[in-house]
């Protein structure tokens, strides 16, 4: 496992974007009056895509409950105790373990005006842990051969799920979307995957991420227990996610299992999944512009006027469709979607009342944590499903409003399909995570990447709000009344009659708000993107209509250059875009 494995795919993507940029530039130079202004916008978009691809990483978060053995596993890999293991759920800090020529730590605090970094010695990590609530993440740079050997992967030690530290919970949510591959650790003594484990795994799975399950601390169990528990957990995982998910049992010194899991992962495929939509966007944008310019050069003025008229009509249709869809949202057409999501949350809570009753201890913390996990898991899964439907519906409605009277009909349809994929992925990432520095670094240039950058910053974060703000207040207000019930049946009745209705009422309000907000943003954002695309075509055709070449030879040369560039980028795309 060497850095070149994934860098081959990264270089392929980088080379493709650079080649497309070069071909566009050649065409712009051959038709300066037609394409030069469009090339300026395209160059900004392509350079932003290049930056994101170059900076893309394959992070491997180690996630699981407190004391599942995450820090111990990383220390075993390093061959020394770098990460403190005698910590509480509140004193663990998310830690990225990176290879470097020298040893040091960069600690990142989240401030109102952005992130603040400070440099420390590795020996200071335990001291930093005493102020864990102040830190978003620590990046630990170490000169250890094992870290070089596992490249291109970077391990991330995550706080336990039980942490009540809000900064840790934000980090867990953020890494759900940042990670490329996950190690999910469960203490062998637990005997099985619990409901909350499945909630976390489903979050990862529903967002299109891969994972391996590790049953840790097997040295504390007998051979018979290890065999039985491992077999049972494999059956649990296979039933829920399929036989392709690996389950392994490890002890505190078992490095090989973790290394083998990394070796069996496909870094090229993981990198492809993380970045392919960026690459597609660059291709579709360039191909559409060049096709439009070529169409303008090959078409007489009268036909161009007809195409411009069709474009104007499409813009009008897009505006009408947008207004109709927004009015539809105002009229309450989302109530069925809201009811489906809320019903799933209530069903999950009702099916968990026994476990909730058992979690009623001396404080409300574990009780609130379990409810929060249950609610969050359902919201992530159901919103993911519903937003997928909404994205598809919105894009298809706008597609039906456009007049595809060009030779690149399939290209435009492929672009629309990519837009749907990108919408669902990016909106869902924004719903379950948070941009820690509060800055939108992706909104540069034009195209899907820029559009989604603004989208992710605009939408609310209902999962975070429900879990971090709404539920603790609800549970805190009624916990003592519920816990006061002496018999288990009384506790169950109190949960069903007091807790669940209160939770559902609050969840419904947040789900209703976010569905309306996301729907409006979806409609407006997709409308803007379609209008941008129509405007780009109109501008290029307008320029082509007014462009006059001194002789036929110049015109033929311009068309030949455009055709050559299109042929080249299409040929390159066939090798990269599946």
Coordinates of C-alpha atoms in Angstrom, one line a residue:
X1 CA 0.0 0.0 0.0
X2 CA 1.9 3.0 -1.3
X3 CA 1.0 6.6 -1.8
X4 CA 1.3 6.1 -5.6
X5 CA -1.8 3.8 -5.5
X6 CA -4.3 6.6 -4.9
X7 CA -2.1 9.3 -6.4
X8 CA -2.4 7.5 -9.7
X9 CA -6.2 8.2 -9.5
X10 CA -5.6 11.7 -8.2
X11 CA -3.1 12.4 -11.0
X12 CA -5.6 11.0 -13.5
X13 CA -8.3 13.3 -12.3
X14 CA -5.9 16.3 -12.1
X15 CA -4.5 15.5 -15.5
X16 CA -8.0 15.3 -17.0
X17 CA -9.1 18.6 -15.6
X18 CA -5.9 20.3 -16.8
X19 CA -6.4 18.7 -20.2
X20 CA -10.0 19.9 -20.5
X21 CA -8.9 23.4 -19.4
X22 CA -6.2 23.3 -22.1
X23 CA -8.6 22.2 -24.8
X24 CA -11.1 24.9 -23.8
X25 CA -8.3 27.5 -23.9
X26 CA -7.3 26.3 -27.5
X27 CA -10.9 26.7 -28.6
X28 CA -11.2 30.1 -27.0
X29 CA -8.0 31.2 -28.7
X30 CA -9.5 30.0 -32.0
X31 CA -12.8 31.7 -31.4
X32 CA -11.9 34.6 -29.1
X33 CA -15.0 36.7 -29.7
X34 CA -17.2 33.7 -29.0
X35 CA -15.6 31.8 -26.1
X36 CA -13.0 34.1 -24.4
X37 CA -15.5 35.6 -21.8
X38 CA -16.9 32.1 -21.1
X39 CA -13.4 30.7 -20.7
X40 CA -12.7 33.1 -17.9
X41 CA -15.6 31.8 -15.9
X42 CA -14.8 28.2 -16.8
X43 CA -11.2 28.6 -15.8
X44 CA -12.2 29.7 -12.3
X45 CA -14.5 26.8 -11.9
X46 CA -11.9 24.3 -13.2
X47 CA -9.2 25.7 -10.9
X48 CA -11.5 25.3 -7.9
X49 CA -12.2 21.7 -8.9
X50 CA -8.5 21.1 -9.3
X51 CA -7.8 22.5 -5.8
X52 CA -10.5 20.3 -4.2
X53 CA -9.2 17.1 -6.0
X54 CA -5.6 17.8 -5.0
X55 CA -6.5 18.4 -1.4
X56 CA -8.9 15.4 -1.2
X57 CA -7.8 12.8 1.4
X58 CA -8.7 9.3 2.3
X59 CA -9.5 9.6 6.0
X60 CA -10.2 6.4 8.0
X61 CA -12.0 7.4 11.3
X62 CA -12.0 4.8 14.1
X63 CA -15.5 5.1 15.6
X64 CA -17.4 3.3 18.3
X65 CA -18.4 3.5 21.9
X66 CA -16.2 4.8 24.7
X67 CA -13.6 2.2 25.8
X68 CA -14.1 0.2 22.5
X69 CA -10.3 0.3 22.1
X70 CA -9.9 2.9 19.4
X71 CA -6.8 4.7 20.9
X72 CA -5.4 1.3 22.0
X73 CA -5.6 0.1 18.4
X74 CA -3.8 3.1 17.0
X75 CA -1.1 2.9 19.8
X76 CA -0.6 -0.8 18.9
X77 CA -0.1 0.2 15.2
X78 CA 2.4 2.9 16.2
X79 CA 4.2 0.5 18.6
X80 CA 4.1 3.1 21.4
X81 CA 1.5 4.8 23.6
X82 CA 1.1 8.1 21.7
X83 CA -2.6 8.5 22.4
X84 CA -3.7 8.6 26.0
X85 CA -6.0 5.7 26.9
X86 CA -6.8 6.4 30.5
X87 CA -9.3 9.2 29.5
X88 CA -13.0 9.7 30.0
X89 CA -15.5 10.2 27.2
X90 CA -15.2 14.0 27.8
X91 CA -11.4 14.2 27.7
X92 CA -10.8 12.5 24.3
X93 CA -10.1 14.8 21.4
X94 CA -10.6 13.8 17.7
X95 CA -7.1 13.1 16.5
X96 CA -5.8 12.8 12.9
X97 CA -2.6 10.7 12.8
X98 CA -0.4 11.8 10.0
X99 CA 3.1 10.9 8.7
X100 CA 5.7 13.6 8.7
X101 CA 9.5 14.0 8.9
X102 CA 9.3 15.4 12.5
X103 CA 7.0 14.9 15.5
X104 CA 4.6 17.7 16.5
X105 CA 0.9 18.5 17.1
X106 CA -1.3 21.1 15.5
X107 CA -4.3 21.7 17.8
X108 CA -7.3 23.4 16.3
X109 CA -9.8 25.5 18.3
X110 CA -13.1 26.6 16.9
X111 CA -13.6 30.3 17.4
X112 CA -16.5 32.6 16.4
X113 CA -14.3 34.2 13.7
X114 CA -12.8 30.9 12.4
X115 CA -10.4 28.2 13.4
X116 CA -7.3 29.0 15.6
X117 CA -4.3 26.7 15.3
X118 CA -1.5 26.2 17.8
X119 CA 1.6 24.0 17.6
X120 CA 2.6 21.7 20.5
X121 CA 5.0 18.9 21.4
X122 CA 3.6 15.4 21.1
X123 CA 4.2 15.0 24.9
X124 CA 1.6 17.7 25.5
X125 CA -1.3 15.7 24.2
X126 CA -2.4 14.6 27.7
X127 CA -2.3 18.2 28.8
X128 CA -4.4 19.2 25.9
X129 CA -6.9 16.5 26.7
X130 CA -7.7 18.2 30.0
X131 CA -9.2 21.1 28.0
X132 CA -10.8 18.8 25.4
X133 CA -13.9 20.8 25.1
X134 CA -12.0 23.7 23.6
X135 CA -10.6 21.7 20.7
X136 CA -12.2 20.6 17.5
X137 CA -9.4 18.3 16.4
X138 CA -5.6 17.7 16.9
X139 CA -3.4 16.7 14.0
X140 CA -0.6 14.6 15.2
X141 CA 2.4 14.4 12.9
X142 CA 4.8 11.5 13.5
X143 CA 7.8 10.1 11.8
X144 CA 6.8 6.5 12.0
X145 CA 7.3 3.9 9.2
X146 CA 3.8 2.4 9.7
X147 CA 2.2 5.8 8.9
X148 CA 4.1 6.0 5.7
X149 CA 3.3 2.4 4.9
X150 CA -0.5 2.9 5.2
X151 CA -0.5 5.9 2.9
X152 CA -2.7 7.1 1.2
X153 CA -4.9 6.4 4.3
X154 CA -4.9 8.7 7.4
X155 CA -6.2 7.3 10.6
X156 CA -8.6 9.4 12.8
X157 CA -9.1 8.6 16.4
X158 CA -12.6 9.7 17.4
X159 CA -14.2 10.3 20.8
X160 CA -16.6 7.7 22.0
X161 CA -20.3 8.1 21.0
X162 CA -21.2 8.5 24.7
X163 CA -19.4 11.8 25.0
X164 CA -21.6 14.6 26.2
X165 CA -19.1 17.2 24.9
X166 CA -21.0 19.1 22.2
X167 CA -17.7 19.8 20.3
X168 CA -17.1 16.0 20.1
X169 CA -20.5 15.3 18.8
X170 CA -20.1 18.0 16.1
X171 CA -16.8 16.2 15.2
X172 CA -18.4 12.8 15.0
X173 CA -21.1 14.2 12.7
X174 CA -18.6 16.0 10.6
X175 CA -16.3 13.0 10.1
X176 CA -19.3 10.9 9.1
X177 CA -19.2 12.9 5.8
X178 CA -15.5 13.5 5.6
X179 CA -14.4 9.9 6.0
X180 CA -13.7 7.7 3.0
X181 CA -13.6 4.4 4.9
X182 CA -14.5 3.5 8.6
X183 CA -13.2 1.2 11.2
X184 CA -16.2 0.5 13.6
X185 CA -15.0 -0.9 16.9
X186 CA -17.2 -2.8 19.4
X187 CA -16.0 -4.3 22.6
X188 CA -16.2 -8.1 22.4
X189 CA -17.7 -8.3 25.8
X190 CA -20.8 -6.5 24.5
X191 CA -21.7 -9.8 22.8
X192 CA -23.4 -8.3 19.8
X193 CA -24.2 -5.1 17.9
X194 CA -26.7 -3.0 19.8
X195 CA -29.4 -0.9 18.4
X196 CA -27.3 2.3 18.8
X197 CA -24.5 0.6 16.9
X198 CA -26.8 -0.1 14.0
X199 CA -27.9 3.5 14.1
X200 CA -24.3 4.7 13.7
X201 CA -23.5 2.1 11.0
X202 CA -26.6 3.0 9.1
X203 CA -25.6 6.6 9.0
X204 CA -22.3 5.7 7.5
X205 CA -23.9 3.1 5.1
X206 CA -26.7 5.4 4.0
X207 CA -24.2 8.1 3.1
X208 CA -22.4 5.7 0.7
X209 CA -19.4 5.0 2.9
X210 CA -17.7 1.6 3.4
X211 CA -16.7 0.2 6.8
X212 CA -15.2 -2.8 8.6
X213 CA -16.4 -4.0 12.0
X214 CA -13.8 -4.9 14.6
X215 CA -14.7 -6.8 17.8
X216 CA -12.0 -5.7 20.2
X217 CA -10.4 -7.0 23.4
X218 CA -10.8 -10.6 22.3
X219 CA -7.9 -11.5 24.7
X220 CA -10.4 -11.0 27.5
X221 CA -12.8 -13.7 26.2
X222 CA -12.5 -17.5 25.8
X223 CA -12.0 -19.1 22.4
X224 CA -15.5 -20.4 22.5
X225 CA -16.9 -16.9 23.3
X226 CA -14.9 -15.3 20.5
X227 CA -16.1 -17.8 17.9
X228 CA -19.7 -17.5 19.0
X229 CA -19.8 -13.7 19.2
X230 CA -17.9 -13.2 16.0
X231 CA -20.3 -15.5 14.1
X232 CA -23.3 -13.8 15.6
X233 CA -22.1 -10.3 14.7
X234 CA -21.3 -11.4 11.2
X235 CA -24.9 -12.7 10.9
X236 CA -26.2 -9.4 12.2
X237 CA -24.1 -7.3 9.8
X238 CA -24.8 -9.5 6.8
X239 CA -28.6 -9.4 7.5
X240 CA -28.5 -5.6 7.6
X241 CA -25.8 -4.6 5.1
X242 CA -24.9 -7.6 3.0
X243 CA -22.1 -10.2 3.0
X244 CA -19.5 -7.7 1.6
X245 CA -19.0 -6.0 5.0
X246 CA -16.1 -7.5 6.8
X247 CA -16.2 -8.5 10.5
X248 CA -12.9 -9.1 12.4
X249 CA -11.9 -9.9 16.0
X250 CA -8.8 -8.4 17.4
X251 CA -6.9 -8.1 20.7
X252 CA -4.9 -5.1 22.1
X253 CA -1.7 -6.0 20.2
X254 CA -3.3 -7.3 16.9
X255 CA -1.9 -5.0 14.3
X256 CA -2.3 -7.3 11.3
X257 CA -6.1 -7.3 11.2
X258 CA -6.2 -3.5 10.9
X259 CA -3.4 -3.4 8.3
X260 CA -5.1 -6.2 6.3
X261 CA -8.4 -4.3 6.3
X262 CA -6.6 -1.3 4.8
X263 CA -4.8 -3.5 2.3
X264 CA -8.1 -5.0 1.2
X265 CA -9.7 -1.6 0.8
X266 CA -9.6 -0.1 -2.7
X267 CA -8.2 3.4 -2.4
X268 CA -8.7 4.1 -6.1
X269 CA -12.4 3.3 -5.9
X270 CA -12.8 5.3 -2.6
X271 CA -11.0 8.3 -4.2
X272 CA -13.2 8.0 -7.3
X273 CA -16.4 8.1 -5.3
X274 CA -15.3 11.2 -3.3
X275 CA -14.3 13.2 -6.4
X276 CA -16.0 12.0 -9.5
X277 CA -18.9 14.5 -9.5
X278 CA -16.3 17.4 -9.5
X279 CA -14.7 15.8 -12.6
X280 CA -18.0 15.3 -14.3
X281 CA -19.0 18.9 -13.7
X282 CA -15.8 20.2 -15.4
X283 CA -16.4 17.9 -18.4
X284 CA -20.1 18.7 -18.9
X285 CA -19.5 22.4 -18.5
X286 CA -16.7 22.4 -21.1
X287 CA -18.4 20.1 -23.5
X288 CA -21.6 22.1 -23.4
X289 CA -19.9 25.4 -24.1
X290 CA -17.8 24.0 -27.0
X291 CA -20.8 22.2 -28.5
X292 CA -22.8 25.4 -28.3
X293 CA -20.1 27.4 -30.0
X294 CA -19.6 24.8 -32.7
X295 CA -23.4 24.7 -33.3
X296 CA -23.3 28.4 -33.7
X297 CA -20.5 28.3 -36.3
X298 CA -22.2 25.6 -38.3
X299 CA -25.7 27.1 -38.3
X300 CA -27.0 30.0 -40.3
X301 CA -28.2 33.2 -38.7
X302 CA -31.9 32.4 -39.1
X303 CA -31.6 29.0 -37.4
X304 CA -29.6 30.6 -34.6
X305 CA -32.4 33.1 -34.1
X306 CA -34.8 30.2 -33.7
X307 CA -32.5 28.5 -31.2
X308 CA -32.2 31.8 -29.3
X309 CA -35.9 32.1 -29.3
X310 CA -36.2 28.6 -27.9
X311 CA -33.7 29.5 -25.2
X312 CA -35.7 32.6 -24.2
X313 CA -38.8 30.4 -24.0
X314 CA -37.0 27.9 -21.8
X315 CA -36.0 30.7 -19.5
X316 CA -39.6 31.8 -19.2
X317 CA -40.6 28.1 -18.6
X318 CA -38.0 27.8 -15.9
X319 CA -39.3 30.9 -14.1
X320 CA -42.8 29.6 -14.3
X321 CA -41.8 26.2 -13.0
X322 CA -39.9 27.8 -10.2
X323 CA -42.8 30.0 -9.2
X324 CA -45.3 27.1 -9.4
X325 CA -43.1 24.8 -7.3
X326 CA -42.6 27.5 -4.6
X327 CA -46.3 28.1 -4.4
X328 CA -46.8 24.4 -4.1
X329 CA -44.5 24.3 -1.1
X330 CA -46.4 27.2 0.5
X331 CA -49.6 25.3 0.1
X332 CA -48.5 22.5 2.3
X333 CA -47.7 19.8 -0.2
X334 CA -44.9 18.5 2.0
X335 CA -47.2 17.3 4.8
X336 CA -47.1 13.7 3.5
X337 CA -43.3 13.7 3.5
X338 CA -43.3 15.2 7.0
X339 CA -45.7 12.5 8.2
X340 CA -43.6 9.7 6.8
X341 CA -40.4 11.0 8.5
X342 CA -42.1 11.6 11.9
X343 CA -43.9 8.3 11.8
X344 CA -40.5 6.5 11.4
X345 CA -39.1 8.4 14.4
X346 CA -42.1 7.5 16.5
X347 CA -41.9 3.8 15.4
X348 CA -38.3 3.7 16.4
X349 CA -38.9 5.2 19.8
X350 CA -41.9 2.9 20.5
X351 CA -39.9 -0.2 19.6
X352 CA -37.2 0.9 22.0
X353 CA -39.2 1.6 25.1
X354 CA -37.8 -1.4 26.9
X355 CA -34.2 -0.3 26.3
X356 CA -35.1 3.3 27.2
X357 CA -36.6 2.2 30.5
X358 CA -33.5 0.2 31.3
X359 CA -31.4 3.3 30.6
X360 CA -33.1 5.4 33.3
X361 CA -30.2 5.8 35.8
X362 CA -29.3 8.3 38.3
X363 CA -28.9 11.1 35.7
X364 CA -30.6 12.0 32.5
X365 CA -27.4 11.8 30.5
X366 CA -27.6 8.2 29.3
X367 CA -31.3 8.4 28.8
X368 CA -31.0 11.5 26.7
X369 CA -28.1 10.0 24.8
X370 CA -30.1 7.0 23.8
X371 CA -33.1 9.0 22.7
X372 CA -30.8 11.4 20.7
X373 CA -29.1 8.5 19.0
X374 CA -32.4 6.9 18.0
X375 CA -33.9 10.1 16.7
X376 CA -30.7 11.2 14.9
X377 CA -30.4 7.8 13.2
X378 CA -33.9 7.9 11.9
X379 CA -33.7 11.5 10.8
X380 CA -30.5 10.9 8.8
X381 CA -31.8 7.8 7.1
X382 CA -35.3 9.2 6.3
X383 CA -34.2 12.7 5.3
X384 CA -31.6 11.1 3.1
X385 CA -34.3 9.1 1.4
X386 CA -36.8 11.9 1.1
X387 CA -34.3 14.5 -0.1
X388 CA -33.2 12.1 -2.7
X389 CA -36.8 11.9 -4.0
X390 CA -37.1 15.7 -3.8
X391 CA -33.8 16.4 -5.7
X392 CA -34.8 14.0 -8.5
X393 CA -38.3 15.5 -8.8
X394 CA -37.1 19.2 -8.8
X395 CA -34.3 18.6 -11.4
X396 CA -36.7 16.5 -13.6
X397 CA -39.3 19.2 -13.5
X398 CA -36.9 21.9 -14.7
X399 CA -35.4 19.5 -17.3
X400 CA -38.9 19.2 -18.7
X401 CA -39.1 23.0 -19.1
X402 CA -36.1 23.2 -21.3
X403 CA -36.0 22.9 -25.1
X404 CA -33.2 20.5 -26.0
X405 CA -32.9 21.5 -29.7
X406 CA -29.1 21.0 -29.8
X407 CA -26.8 18.1 -30.8
X408 CA -25.8 17.6 -27.2
X409 CA -29.1 16.3 -25.8
X410 CA -27.6 13.3 -24.1
X411 CA -24.8 15.5 -22.7
X412 CA -27.4 17.8 -21.1
X413 CA -29.3 14.8 -19.7
X414 CA -26.1 13.4 -18.2
X415 CA -25.4 16.8 -16.7
X416 CA -28.9 16.8 -15.1
X417 CA -28.3 13.4 -13.7
X418 CA -25.0 14.5 -12.2
X419 CA -26.8 17.5 -10.7
X420 CA -29.3 15.1 -9.0
X421 CA -26.5 13.0 -7.5
X422 CA -24.5 16.0 -6.3
X423 CA -27.6 17.6 -4.8
X424 CA -28.5 14.6 -2.7
X425 CA -24.9 14.0 -1.6
X426 CA -24.1 17.6 -0.7
X427 CA -27.4 18.4 1.0
X428 CA -27.3 15.3 3.1
X429 CA -23.7 16.1 4.1
X430 CA -24.8 19.6 5.2
X431 CA -27.8 18.2 7.1
X432 CA -25.8 15.9 9.3
X433 CA -22.6 17.8 9.6
X434 CA -21.4 21.4 10.0
X435 CA -18.7 23.5 8.4
X436 CA -16.5 24.2 11.4
X437 CA -14.9 27.4 10.2
X438 CA -18.2 28.9 9.0
X439 CA -16.6 29.7 5.7
X440 CA -17.6 28.6 2.2
X441 CA -14.4 27.7 0.5
X442 CA -16.0 26.0 -2.5
X443 CA -18.0 28.9 -3.8
X444 CA -15.6 29.9 -6.5
X445 CA -16.4 30.3 -10.1
X446 CA -19.4 28.7 -11.7
X447 CA -21.0 25.3 -12.1
X448 CA -22.4 22.6 -9.8
X449 CA -19.5 22.9 -7.3
X450 CA -20.0 26.6 -6.7
X451 CA -23.8 26.2 -6.6
X452 CA -23.6 23.4 -4.0
X453 CA -21.1 25.4 -1.9
X454 CA -23.7 28.1 -1.5
X455 CA -26.4 25.5 -0.9
X456 CA -24.5 23.8 1.9
X457 CA -24.0 27.1 3.7
X458 CA -27.7 28.1 3.4
X459 CA -29.6 25.1 4.6
X460 CA -30.3 24.5 8.3
X461 CA -28.8 21.7 10.3
X462 CA -31.9 19.9 11.8
X463 CA -30.1 16.8 13.0
X464 CA -27.6 18.8 15.0
X465 CA -30.3 21.1 16.3
X466 CA -32.6 18.3 17.4
X467 CA -29.8 16.3 19.0
X468 CA -27.8 19.1 20.6
X469 CA -30.4 21.7 21.5
X470 CA -34.0 20.4 21.4
X471 CA -33.9 17.0 23.0
X472 CA -31.7 17.8 26.1
X473 CA -34.2 20.5 27.1
X474 CA -37.1 18.1 26.7
X475 CA -35.5 15.3 28.6
X476 CA -34.2 17.5 31.4
X477 CA -37.7 18.9 32.0
X478 CA -39.4 15.6 32.4
X479 CA -36.6 13.2 33.4
X480 CA -37.3 13.3 37.2
X481 CA -41.0 12.5 36.7
X482 CA -40.2 9.5 34.6
X483 CA -37.4 8.2 36.8
X484 CA -39.6 8.5 39.8
X485 CA -41.7 5.6 38.5
X486 CA -40.8 2.6 40.6
X487 CA -42.0 -0.3 38.5
X488 CA -40.6 -0.9 35.0
X489 CA -44.1 -0.9 33.6
X490 CA -44.7 2.5 35.1
X491 CA -41.5 3.8 33.6
X492 CA -42.5 2.4 30.2
X493 CA -46.0 4.0 30.5
X494 CA -44.3 7.3 31.5
X495 CA -42.0 7.1 28.5
X496 CA -44.9 6.4 26.1
X497 CA -47.2 9.0 27.6
X498 CA -44.8 11.8 28.4
X499 CA -41.4 11.4 26.7
X500 CA -42.3 10.1 23.2
X501 CA -45.1 12.7 22.6
X502 CA -42.9 15.5 23.7
X503 CA -40.1 14.3 21.5
X504 CA -42.3 13.8 18.5
X505 CA -43.9 17.2 18.8
X506 CA -40.5 18.9 18.8
X507 CA -39.1 16.7 16.0
X508 CA -42.2 17.4 13.9
X509 CA -41.6 21.1 14.1
X510 CA -38.0 20.8 13.1
X511 CA -38.7 18.3 10.3
X512 CA -41.5 20.6 8.9
X513 CA -39.1 23.6 9.0
X514 CA -36.3 21.8 7.3
X515 CA -38.4 20.2 4.6
X516 CA -39.8 23.6 3.7
X517 CA -36.4 25.3 3.8
X518 CA -34.7 22.6 1.8
X519 CA -37.4 22.5 -0.8
X520 CA -37.3 26.2 -1.3
X521 CA -33.5 26.2 -1.5
X522 CA -33.6 23.2 -3.9
X523 CA -36.1 24.9 -6.2
X524 CA -34.3 28.3 -6.2
X525 CA -30.8 26.8 -6.5
X526 CA -31.6 24.4 -9.3
X527 CA -33.6 27.1 -11.0
X528 CA -30.5 29.4 -10.9
X529 CA -28.3 26.6 -12.2
X530 CA -30.6 25.9 -15.1
X531 CA -30.9 29.6 -15.9
X532 CA -27.1 29.9 -15.7
X533 CA -26.8 27.1 -18.2
X534 CA -29.4 28.6 -20.6
X535 CA -27.7 32.0 -20.2
X536 CA -24.3 30.6 -21.1
X537 CA -25.8 29.0 -24.2
X538 CA -27.5 32.2 -25.2
X539 CA -24.4 34.3 -24.8
X540 CA -22.3 32.0 -26.8
X541 CA -24.9 31.7 -29.6
X542 CA -25.3 35.5 -29.6
X543 CA -21.6 35.9 -30.1
X544 CA -21.5 33.2 -32.8
X545 CA -24.3 34.9 -34.7
X546 CA -22.4 38.2 -34.7
X547 CA -19.0 36.7 -35.5
X548 CA -17.9 37.1 -39.1
X549 CA -14.7 35.5 -40.5
X550 CA -12.8 37.2 -43.3
X551 CA -12.7 34.0 -45.3
X552 CA -13.9 30.4 -45.4
X553 CA -10.5 29.1 -44.4
X554 CA -10.6 30.9 -41.0
X555 CA -14.1 29.7 -40.3
X556 CA -13.2 26.1 -41.2
X557 CA -10.1 26.4 -39.0
X558 CA -12.2 27.6 -36.1
X559 CA -14.7 24.8 -36.5
X560 CA -11.9 22.2 -36.9
X561 CA -10.3 23.4 -33.6
X562 CA -13.6 23.1 -31.7
X563 CA -14.3 19.7 -33.2
X564 CA -10.8 18.6 -32.3
X565 CA -11.1 19.8 -28.7
X566 CA -14.5 18.2 -28.3
X567 CA -13.2 14.9 -29.7
X568 CA -10.2 15.0 -27.3
X569 CA -12.2 15.7 -24.1
X570 CA -14.8 13.2 -25.0
X571 CA -12.1 10.6 -25.6
X572 CA -10.5 11.5 -22.2
X573 CA -13.9 11.3 -20.5
X574 CA -14.6 7.8 -21.8
X575 CA -11.6 6.6 -19.8
X576 CA -12.6 8.3 -16.6
X577 CA -16.3 8.8 -16.4
X578 CA -18.2 5.5 -16.0

